XYZ file of C-alpha atoms in Angstrom:
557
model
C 97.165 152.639 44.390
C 97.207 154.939 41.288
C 93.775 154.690 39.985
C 94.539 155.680 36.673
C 95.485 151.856 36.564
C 92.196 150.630 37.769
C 88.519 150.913 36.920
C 86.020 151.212 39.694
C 82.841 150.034 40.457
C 80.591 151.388 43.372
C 77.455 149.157 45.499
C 74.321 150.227 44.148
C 71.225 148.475 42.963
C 70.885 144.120 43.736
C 71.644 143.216 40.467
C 74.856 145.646 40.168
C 75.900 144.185 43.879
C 74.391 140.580 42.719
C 77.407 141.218 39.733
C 79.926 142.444 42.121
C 79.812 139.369 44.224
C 79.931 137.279 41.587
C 82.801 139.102 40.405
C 84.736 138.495 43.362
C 83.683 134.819 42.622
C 85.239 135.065 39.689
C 88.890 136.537 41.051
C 89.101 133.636 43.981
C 88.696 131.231 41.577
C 90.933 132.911 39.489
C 93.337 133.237 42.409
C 93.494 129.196 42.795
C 92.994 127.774 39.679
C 94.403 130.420 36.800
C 97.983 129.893 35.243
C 98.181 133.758 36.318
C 96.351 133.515 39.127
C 94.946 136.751 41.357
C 96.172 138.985 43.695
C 93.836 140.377 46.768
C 94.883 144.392 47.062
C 96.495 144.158 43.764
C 94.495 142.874 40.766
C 91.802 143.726 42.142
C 90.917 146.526 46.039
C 87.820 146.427 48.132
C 87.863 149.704 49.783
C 84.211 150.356 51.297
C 81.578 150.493 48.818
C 84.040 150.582 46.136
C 85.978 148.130 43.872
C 88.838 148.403 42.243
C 89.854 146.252 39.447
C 92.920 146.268 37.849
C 93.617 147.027 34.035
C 95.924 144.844 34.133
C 94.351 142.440 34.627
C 91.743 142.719 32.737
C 94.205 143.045 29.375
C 96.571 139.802 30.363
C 93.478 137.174 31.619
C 91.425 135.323 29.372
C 88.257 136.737 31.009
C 85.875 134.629 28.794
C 87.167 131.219 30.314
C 87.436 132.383 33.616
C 83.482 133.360 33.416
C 82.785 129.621 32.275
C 85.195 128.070 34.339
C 83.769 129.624 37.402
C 80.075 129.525 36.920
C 80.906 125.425 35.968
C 83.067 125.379 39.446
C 80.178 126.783 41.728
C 77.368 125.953 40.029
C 78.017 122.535 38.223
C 77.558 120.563 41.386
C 74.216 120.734 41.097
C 72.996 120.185 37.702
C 71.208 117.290 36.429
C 75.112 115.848 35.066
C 76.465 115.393 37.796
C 73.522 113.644 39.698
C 72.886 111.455 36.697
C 77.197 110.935 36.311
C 77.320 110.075 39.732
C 75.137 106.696 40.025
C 78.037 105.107 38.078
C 78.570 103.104 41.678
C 74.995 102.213 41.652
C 75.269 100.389 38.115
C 78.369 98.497 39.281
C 77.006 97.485 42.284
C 73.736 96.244 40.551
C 75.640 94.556 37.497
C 78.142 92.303 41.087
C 74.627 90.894 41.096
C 73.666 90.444 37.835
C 70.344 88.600 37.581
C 68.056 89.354 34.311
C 65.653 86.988 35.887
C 64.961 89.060 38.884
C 61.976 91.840 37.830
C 63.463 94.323 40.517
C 66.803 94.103 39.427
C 65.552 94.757 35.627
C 63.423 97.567 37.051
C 66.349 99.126 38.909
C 68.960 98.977 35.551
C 66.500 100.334 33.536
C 65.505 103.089 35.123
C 69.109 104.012 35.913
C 70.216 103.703 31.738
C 66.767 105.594 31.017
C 67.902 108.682 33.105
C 71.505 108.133 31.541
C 70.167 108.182 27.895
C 67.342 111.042 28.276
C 70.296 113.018 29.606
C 72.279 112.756 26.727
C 69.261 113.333 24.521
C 68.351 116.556 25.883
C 68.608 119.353 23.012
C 71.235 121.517 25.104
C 73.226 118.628 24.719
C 73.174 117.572 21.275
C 74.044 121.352 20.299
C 77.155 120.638 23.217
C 78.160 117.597 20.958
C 78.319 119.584 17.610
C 80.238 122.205 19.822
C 82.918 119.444 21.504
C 83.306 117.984 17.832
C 85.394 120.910 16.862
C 87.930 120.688 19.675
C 91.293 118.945 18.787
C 92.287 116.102 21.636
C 88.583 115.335 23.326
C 87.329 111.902 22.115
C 83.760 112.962 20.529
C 80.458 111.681 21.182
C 78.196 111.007 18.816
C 74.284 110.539 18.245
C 74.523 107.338 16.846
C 77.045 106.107 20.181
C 73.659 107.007 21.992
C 71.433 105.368 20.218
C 73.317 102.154 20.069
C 72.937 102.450 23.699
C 69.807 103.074 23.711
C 68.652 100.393 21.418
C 70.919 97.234 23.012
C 69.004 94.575 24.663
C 71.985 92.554 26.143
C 72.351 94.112 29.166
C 76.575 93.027 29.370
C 76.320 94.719 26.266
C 74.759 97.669 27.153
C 77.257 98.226 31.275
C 79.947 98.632 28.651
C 78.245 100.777 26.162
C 77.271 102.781 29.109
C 81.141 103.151 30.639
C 82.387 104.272 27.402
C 80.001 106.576 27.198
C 80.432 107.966 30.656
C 84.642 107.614 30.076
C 83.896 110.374 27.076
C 81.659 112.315 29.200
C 84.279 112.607 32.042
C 86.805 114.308 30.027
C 87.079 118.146 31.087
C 86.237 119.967 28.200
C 83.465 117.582 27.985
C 81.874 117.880 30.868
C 82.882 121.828 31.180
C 80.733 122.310 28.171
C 77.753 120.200 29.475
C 77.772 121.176 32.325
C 77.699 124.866 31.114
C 74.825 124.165 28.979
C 73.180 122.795 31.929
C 73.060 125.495 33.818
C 72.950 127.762 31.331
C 69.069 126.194 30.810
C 68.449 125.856 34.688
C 70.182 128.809 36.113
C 71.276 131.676 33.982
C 68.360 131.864 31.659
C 66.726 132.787 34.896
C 68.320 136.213 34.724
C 69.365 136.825 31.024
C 67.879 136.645 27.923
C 68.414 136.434 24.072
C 72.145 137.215 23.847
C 75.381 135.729 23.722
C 75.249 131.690 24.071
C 71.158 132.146 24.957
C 70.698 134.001 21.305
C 69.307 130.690 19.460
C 71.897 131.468 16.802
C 74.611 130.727 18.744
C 73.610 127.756 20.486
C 76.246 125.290 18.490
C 78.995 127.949 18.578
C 81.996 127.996 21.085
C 80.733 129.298 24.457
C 83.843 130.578 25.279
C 84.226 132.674 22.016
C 80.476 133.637 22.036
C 80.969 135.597 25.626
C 84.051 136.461 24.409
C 82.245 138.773 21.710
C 79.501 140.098 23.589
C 80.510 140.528 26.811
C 84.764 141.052 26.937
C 86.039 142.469 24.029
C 83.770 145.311 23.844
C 85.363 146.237 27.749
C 88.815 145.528 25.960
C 87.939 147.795 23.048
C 86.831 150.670 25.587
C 89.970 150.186 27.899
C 92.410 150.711 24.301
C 90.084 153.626 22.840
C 91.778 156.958 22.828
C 89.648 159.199 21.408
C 86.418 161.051 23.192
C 83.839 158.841 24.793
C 79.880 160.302 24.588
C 77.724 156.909 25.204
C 76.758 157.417 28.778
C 76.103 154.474 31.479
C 72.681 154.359 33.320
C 74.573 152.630 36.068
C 77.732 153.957 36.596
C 77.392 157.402 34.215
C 80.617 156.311 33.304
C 81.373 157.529 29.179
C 81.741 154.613 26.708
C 82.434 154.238 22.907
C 80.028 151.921 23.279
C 76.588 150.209 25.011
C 74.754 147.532 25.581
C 70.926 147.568 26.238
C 69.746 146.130 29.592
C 66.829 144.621 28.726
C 69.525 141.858 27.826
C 68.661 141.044 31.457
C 65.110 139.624 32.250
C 61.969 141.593 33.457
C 64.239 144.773 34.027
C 63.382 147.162 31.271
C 61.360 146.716 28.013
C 63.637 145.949 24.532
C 65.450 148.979 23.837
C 64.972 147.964 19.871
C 61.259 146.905 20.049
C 59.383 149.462 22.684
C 60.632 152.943 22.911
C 57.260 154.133 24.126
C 58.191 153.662 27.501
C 61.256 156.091 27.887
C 60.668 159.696 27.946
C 60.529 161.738 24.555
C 60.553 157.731 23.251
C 64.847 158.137 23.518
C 65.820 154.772 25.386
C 68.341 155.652 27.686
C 68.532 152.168 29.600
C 72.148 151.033 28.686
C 75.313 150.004 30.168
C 78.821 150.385 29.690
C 80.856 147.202 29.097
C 82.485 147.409 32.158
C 78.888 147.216 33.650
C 77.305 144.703 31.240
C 79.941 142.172 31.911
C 79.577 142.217 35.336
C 76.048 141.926 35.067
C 76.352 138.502 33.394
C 78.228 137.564 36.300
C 74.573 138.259 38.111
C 73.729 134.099 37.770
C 77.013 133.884 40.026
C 76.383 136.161 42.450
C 73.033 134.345 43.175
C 72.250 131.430 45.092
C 70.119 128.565 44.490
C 67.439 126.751 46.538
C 64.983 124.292 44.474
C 63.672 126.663 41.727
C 64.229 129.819 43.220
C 67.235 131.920 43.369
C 68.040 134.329 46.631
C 70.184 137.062 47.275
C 70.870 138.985 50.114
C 71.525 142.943 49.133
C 73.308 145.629 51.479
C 75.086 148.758 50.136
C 76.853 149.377 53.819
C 80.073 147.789 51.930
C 81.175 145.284 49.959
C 82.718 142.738 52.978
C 79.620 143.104 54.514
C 77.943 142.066 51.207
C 80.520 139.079 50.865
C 79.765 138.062 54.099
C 75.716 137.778 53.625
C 76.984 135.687 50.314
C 79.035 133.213 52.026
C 78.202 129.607 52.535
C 74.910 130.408 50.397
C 75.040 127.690 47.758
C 72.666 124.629 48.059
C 72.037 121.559 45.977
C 68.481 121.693 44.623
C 67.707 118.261 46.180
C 68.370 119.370 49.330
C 67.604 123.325 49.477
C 63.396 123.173 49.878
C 63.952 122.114 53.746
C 66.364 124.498 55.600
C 66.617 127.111 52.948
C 64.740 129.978 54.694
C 67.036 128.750 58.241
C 70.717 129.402 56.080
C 69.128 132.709 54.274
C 68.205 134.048 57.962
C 70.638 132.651 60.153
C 72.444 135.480 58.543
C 70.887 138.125 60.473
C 70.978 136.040 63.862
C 74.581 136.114 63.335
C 75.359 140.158 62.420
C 76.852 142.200 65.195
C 74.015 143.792 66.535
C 76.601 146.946 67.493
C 76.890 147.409 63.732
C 73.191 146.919 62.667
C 72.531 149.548 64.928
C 74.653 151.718 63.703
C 74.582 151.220 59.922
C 72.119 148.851 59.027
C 69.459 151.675 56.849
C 67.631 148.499 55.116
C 68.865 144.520 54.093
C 66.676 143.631 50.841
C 65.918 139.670 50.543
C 65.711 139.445 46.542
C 64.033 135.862 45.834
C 63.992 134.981 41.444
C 61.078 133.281 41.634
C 61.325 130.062 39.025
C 57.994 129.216 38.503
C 56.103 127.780 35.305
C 53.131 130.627 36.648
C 55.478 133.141 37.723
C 59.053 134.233 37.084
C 59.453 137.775 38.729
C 61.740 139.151 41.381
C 60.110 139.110 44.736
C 61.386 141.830 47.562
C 61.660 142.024 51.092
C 63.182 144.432 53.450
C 65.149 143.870 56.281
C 65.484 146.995 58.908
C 67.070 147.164 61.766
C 64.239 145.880 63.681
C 63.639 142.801 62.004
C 67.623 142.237 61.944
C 67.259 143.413 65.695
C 64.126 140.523 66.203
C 66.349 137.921 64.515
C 69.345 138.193 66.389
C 67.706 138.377 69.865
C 65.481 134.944 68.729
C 68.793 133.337 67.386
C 67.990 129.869 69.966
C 64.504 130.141 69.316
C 64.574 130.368 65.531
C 67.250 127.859 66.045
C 65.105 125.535 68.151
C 62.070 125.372 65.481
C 64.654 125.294 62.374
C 63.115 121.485 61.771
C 59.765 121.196 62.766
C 56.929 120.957 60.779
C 53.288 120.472 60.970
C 51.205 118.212 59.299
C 47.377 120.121 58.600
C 45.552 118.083 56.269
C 47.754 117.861 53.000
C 49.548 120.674 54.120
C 52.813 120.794 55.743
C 53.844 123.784 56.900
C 57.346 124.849 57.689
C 57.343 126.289 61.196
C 60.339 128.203 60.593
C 59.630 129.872 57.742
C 56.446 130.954 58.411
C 57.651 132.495 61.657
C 60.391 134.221 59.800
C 57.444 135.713 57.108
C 55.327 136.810 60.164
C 57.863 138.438 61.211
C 59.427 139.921 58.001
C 55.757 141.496 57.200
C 55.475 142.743 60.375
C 52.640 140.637 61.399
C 51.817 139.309 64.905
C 52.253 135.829 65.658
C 49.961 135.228 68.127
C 47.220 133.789 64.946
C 49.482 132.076 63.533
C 50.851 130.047 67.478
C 46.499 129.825 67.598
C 46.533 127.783 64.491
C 49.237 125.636 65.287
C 47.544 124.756 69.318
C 44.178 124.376 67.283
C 46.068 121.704 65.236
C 47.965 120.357 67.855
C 44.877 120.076 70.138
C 42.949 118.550 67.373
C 45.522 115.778 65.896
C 46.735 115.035 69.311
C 50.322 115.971 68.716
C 53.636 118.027 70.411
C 53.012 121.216 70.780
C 56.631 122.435 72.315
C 57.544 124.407 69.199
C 55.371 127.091 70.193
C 56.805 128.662 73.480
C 59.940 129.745 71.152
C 57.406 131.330 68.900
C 55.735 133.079 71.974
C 59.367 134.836 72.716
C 59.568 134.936 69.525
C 56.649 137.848 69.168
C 57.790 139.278 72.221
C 61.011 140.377 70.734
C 59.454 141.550 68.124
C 58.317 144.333 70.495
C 61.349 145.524 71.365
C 61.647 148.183 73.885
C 62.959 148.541 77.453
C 59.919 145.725 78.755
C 60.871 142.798 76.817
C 63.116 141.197 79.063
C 60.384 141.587 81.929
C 57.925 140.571 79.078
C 59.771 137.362 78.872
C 60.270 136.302 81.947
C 56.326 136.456 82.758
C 55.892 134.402 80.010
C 58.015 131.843 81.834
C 56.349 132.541 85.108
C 52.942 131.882 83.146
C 54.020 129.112 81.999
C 55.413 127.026 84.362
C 52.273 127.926 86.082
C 50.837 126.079 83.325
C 52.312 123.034 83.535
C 52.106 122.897 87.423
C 48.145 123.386 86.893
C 48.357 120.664 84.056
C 50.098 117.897 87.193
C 47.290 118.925 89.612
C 44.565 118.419 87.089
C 45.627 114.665 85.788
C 47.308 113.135 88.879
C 45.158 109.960 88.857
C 44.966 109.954 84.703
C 47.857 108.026 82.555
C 50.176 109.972 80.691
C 48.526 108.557 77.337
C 45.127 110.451 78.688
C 45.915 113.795 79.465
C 45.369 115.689 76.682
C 41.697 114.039 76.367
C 41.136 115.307 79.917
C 42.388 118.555 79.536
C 41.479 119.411 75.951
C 37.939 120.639 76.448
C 39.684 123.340 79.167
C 42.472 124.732 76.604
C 39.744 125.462 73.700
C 37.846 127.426 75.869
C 40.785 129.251 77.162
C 42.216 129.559 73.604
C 39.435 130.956 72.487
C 38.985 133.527 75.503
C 42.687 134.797 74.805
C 42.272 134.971 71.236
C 39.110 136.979 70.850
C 40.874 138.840 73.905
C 37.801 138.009 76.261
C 40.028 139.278 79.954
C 36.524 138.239 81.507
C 35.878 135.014 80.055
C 39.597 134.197 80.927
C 39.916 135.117 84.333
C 36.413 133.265 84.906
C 38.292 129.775 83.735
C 41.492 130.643 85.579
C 39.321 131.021 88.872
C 37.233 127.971 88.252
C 40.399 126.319 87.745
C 42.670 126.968 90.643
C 39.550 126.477 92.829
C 39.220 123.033 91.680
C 42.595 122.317 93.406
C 42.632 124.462 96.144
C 45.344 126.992 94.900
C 44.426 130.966 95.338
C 44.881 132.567 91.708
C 48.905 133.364 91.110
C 49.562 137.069 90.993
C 51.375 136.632 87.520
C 47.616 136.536 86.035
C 46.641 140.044 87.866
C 49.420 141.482 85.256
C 47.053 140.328 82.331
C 44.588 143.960 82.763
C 47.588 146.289 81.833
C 47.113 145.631 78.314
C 45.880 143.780 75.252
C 49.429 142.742 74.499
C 50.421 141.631 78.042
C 46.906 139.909 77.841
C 47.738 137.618 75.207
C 51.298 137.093 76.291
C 50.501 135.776 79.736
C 47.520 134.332 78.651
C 49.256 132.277 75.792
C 52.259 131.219 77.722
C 49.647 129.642 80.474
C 47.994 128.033 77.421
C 51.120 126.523 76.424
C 52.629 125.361 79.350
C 48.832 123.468 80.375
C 49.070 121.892 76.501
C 53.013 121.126 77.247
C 54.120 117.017 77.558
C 57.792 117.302 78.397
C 61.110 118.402 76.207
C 61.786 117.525 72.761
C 63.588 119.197 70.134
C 62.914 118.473 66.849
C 65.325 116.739 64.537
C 65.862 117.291 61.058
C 62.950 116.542 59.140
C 60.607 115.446 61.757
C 56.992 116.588 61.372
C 54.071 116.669 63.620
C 51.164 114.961 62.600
């Protein structure tokens, strides 16, 4: 590789990296779909932290339509278009059994040609039609097409209306630039602001062109100047003819033009080369998406290893809110724990928060201890991925809440409390929390934990041979009533830590059947932790009715 052919860009901060991986987005698509395609170790190198892209290519590929034909290709599954595009089956179907008479079948068709027609009314996508009318070979579509749709009363007349319509809407360029425009308004105003196709001026000009401008030919106009470069890059340091200001990306740095007051002496230094600023507009790529929020997972240990926290991270909105957390973690339970030990300094969870109240970037970190917790709980994280628990109006996702508990560094033993309180008090499963209970002892770590855990299994089976002795002559369907009074008090001995008030139950307890006090219990004086291990694990398996792992989207309540 000579690298006076090549321009390089190294890992640093999320948003860079966030670019970088969208980037690399960018050159696989590139490398199946493009006339000119993409070469792996030629047009563009990974090599560590570093990535090499050629000149060459940059000069000899239309850059601008490779940025919208790749954010359409991975992003434009989810948009409102293609949701709304795809019920075309579900009007067929409803018009083989046409009935105007029938109030649900009227109900059904309307609804269906209301979503149609408030799509194709939203303002994103009239500015689209004024854009698609100056295209040679794509059929327009007009306003007055959609209100003639929207006004017909004949419903015979208004199936067809609606097919032409959605025969226009299905031609590429059509439903490139649609789609564009709808995730321009859903996803990448998330990240950027006022420039390019978000500046309100250029809402009915050519996407395409409009990136073109702002984003590729300055990089092309740096790559052909000659003469001495003096603009520096905050970034990469790297000299330019010319910069762009950051604060083109949201909630990053104040306007450049507008508030000066923040930057020492008032001299704004917060700008990027175009090499950088175009692949930070490939940040909305590098993202992924789950309901409102957008996550990415940041490591500088190299760029594979950044890829490979990336993969498989896309989601459709509609489905994201339920297992989100489980694919965005999994990740961890699934690194070679060899290699986090070794070069694993810290993993940063970057969440966009989406929110009418709040649009910020949320952080967390992820040492090697949490990646080290993760890994070692990979069944029991996977056991809990779908449960849920019904308190009051709220339902609380079991596995992300463990995951937070353990990401702040806070014990779980409250939070496994709350859950038996609810359990106990709704008369519900309870089996979900024994993985917890491992859960917090990996947490621990250290040379004990495997010890740790196997007490807890000794404590609990010892549990649920105490829970047979105690209801042999009551039915299954009354066990919990008999033995519910017993857990609270022991629940609340263990949780307030009471060794006393504990051991006084336990002895009660096995004296009611005959049985001398186990040994395990004797272990519960070496220390508050062991305490509410043992103690916990007993609680659980005296609470436990038999195996059942959840399935998806099963709740308890």
């Amino acid at each position: 590789m000579d690298e006076k052919d090549y321009l390089k860009v190294t890992l640093n901060g999320f948003l860079l990296n966030a670019g970088v991986v969208g980037l690399l987005r960018l050159f696989e698509y590139a490398e199946e779909y493009d006339e000119l395609g993409c070469v792996k170790d030629e047009d563009y190198i990974i090599d560590n932290q570093d990535l090499y892209i050629s000149k060459k290519f940059i000069l000899t590929h239309n850059l601008a339509d490779l940025y919208v034909k790749s954010i359409v290709y991975y992003l434009g599954e989810d948009t409102k278009f293609i949701r709304v595009m795809s019920k075309q089956d579900a009007v067929n179907k409803l018009f083989e059994k046409y009935d105007p008479e029938d109030k649900k079948w009227i109900k059904d068709v309307n609804e269906l040609f209301k979503e149609f027609s408030e799509m194709l009314e939203k303002a994103s996508f009239k500015s689209g039609y004024e854009i698609l009318a100056s295209y040679d070979n794509v059929e327009k579509i007009t306003l007055e097409m959609i209100a003639s749709f929207k006004k017909e009363k004949d419903y015979i007349t208004k199936k067809d209306l609606y097919f032409e319509l959605c025969r226009l809407l299905n031609q590429p360029k059509v439903k490139e630039v649609l789609i564009f425009k709808d995730i321009l308004y859903s996803k990448i105003n998330m990240f950027m602001g006022d420039v390019s196709f978000l500046n309100r001026s250029n809402t009915k000009k050519d996407i395409t062109q409009t990136y073109h401008n702002d984003f590729v030919q300055p990089l092309l106009d740096d790559l052909s100047y000659t003469k001495s470069k003096t603009k520096p890059c905050i970034d990469c340091g790297r000299l330019s003819k010319t910069t762009t200001s950051l604060s083109f990306m949201s909630d990053v740095t104040d306007d450049t033009n507008r508030k000066k007051s923040y930057y020492w002496n008032c001299v704004p230094d917060a700008y990027l080369c175009p090499l950088c600023a175009f692949i930070y507009s490939l940040v909305p790529l590098g993202f992924s998406y789950a309901a409102s929020d957008a996550i990415f997972i940041n490591s500088n240990i190299n760029i594979k290893t950044l890829q490979s926290l990336s993969e498989g991270m896309f989601y459709r909105t509609d489905e994201a809110d339920k297992n989100v957390w489980y694919k965005v973690y999994n990740k961890f339970t699934n690194l070679e724990l060899s290699n986090v030990q070794k070069r694993i300094d810290n993993i940063q969870v970057i969440v966009r928060e989406n929110h009418k109240d709040s649009k910020r970037y949320s952080l967390n970190m992820i040492d090697k201890q949490i990646v080290t917790t993760l890994a070692n709980s990979k069944n029991e994280l996977d056991y809990i991925r779908n449960w849920y628990v019904k308190d009051s109006d709220e339902f609380i996702n079991v596995y992300q809440s463990t995951v937070e508990h353990i990401i702040n560094r806070q014990s779980l033993y409250n939070f496994i409390s709350r859950l038996l309180k609810i359990s106990l008090r709704d008369g519900t499963n309870s089996n979900h929390l024994f993985p917890i209970l491992i859960i917090q002892i990996n947490s621990q770590g250290g040379q004990k934990m495997e010890a740790d855990t196997k007490q807890a299994y000794v404590a609990k089976k010892k549990g649920e041979e105490m829970r047979v002795n105690l209801t042999k002559d009551v039915s299954t369907s009354d066990r919990d009533d008999k033995l519910k009074g017993m857990i609270y008090q022991f629940l609340n001995a263990v949780s307030l830590s009471n060794r006393d008030a504990f051991m006084n139950l336990l002895i009660r307890s096995y004296s009611s059947v005959g049985q001398p006090v186990p040994d395990i219990f004797f272990s519960c004086f070496e220390s508050d932790e062991k305490f509410r291990t043992i103690g916990y694990a007993y609680l659980l398996g005296l609470k436990s009715d038999g195996y059942k792992k959840p399935k998806e989207g099963d709740v308890s309540e």
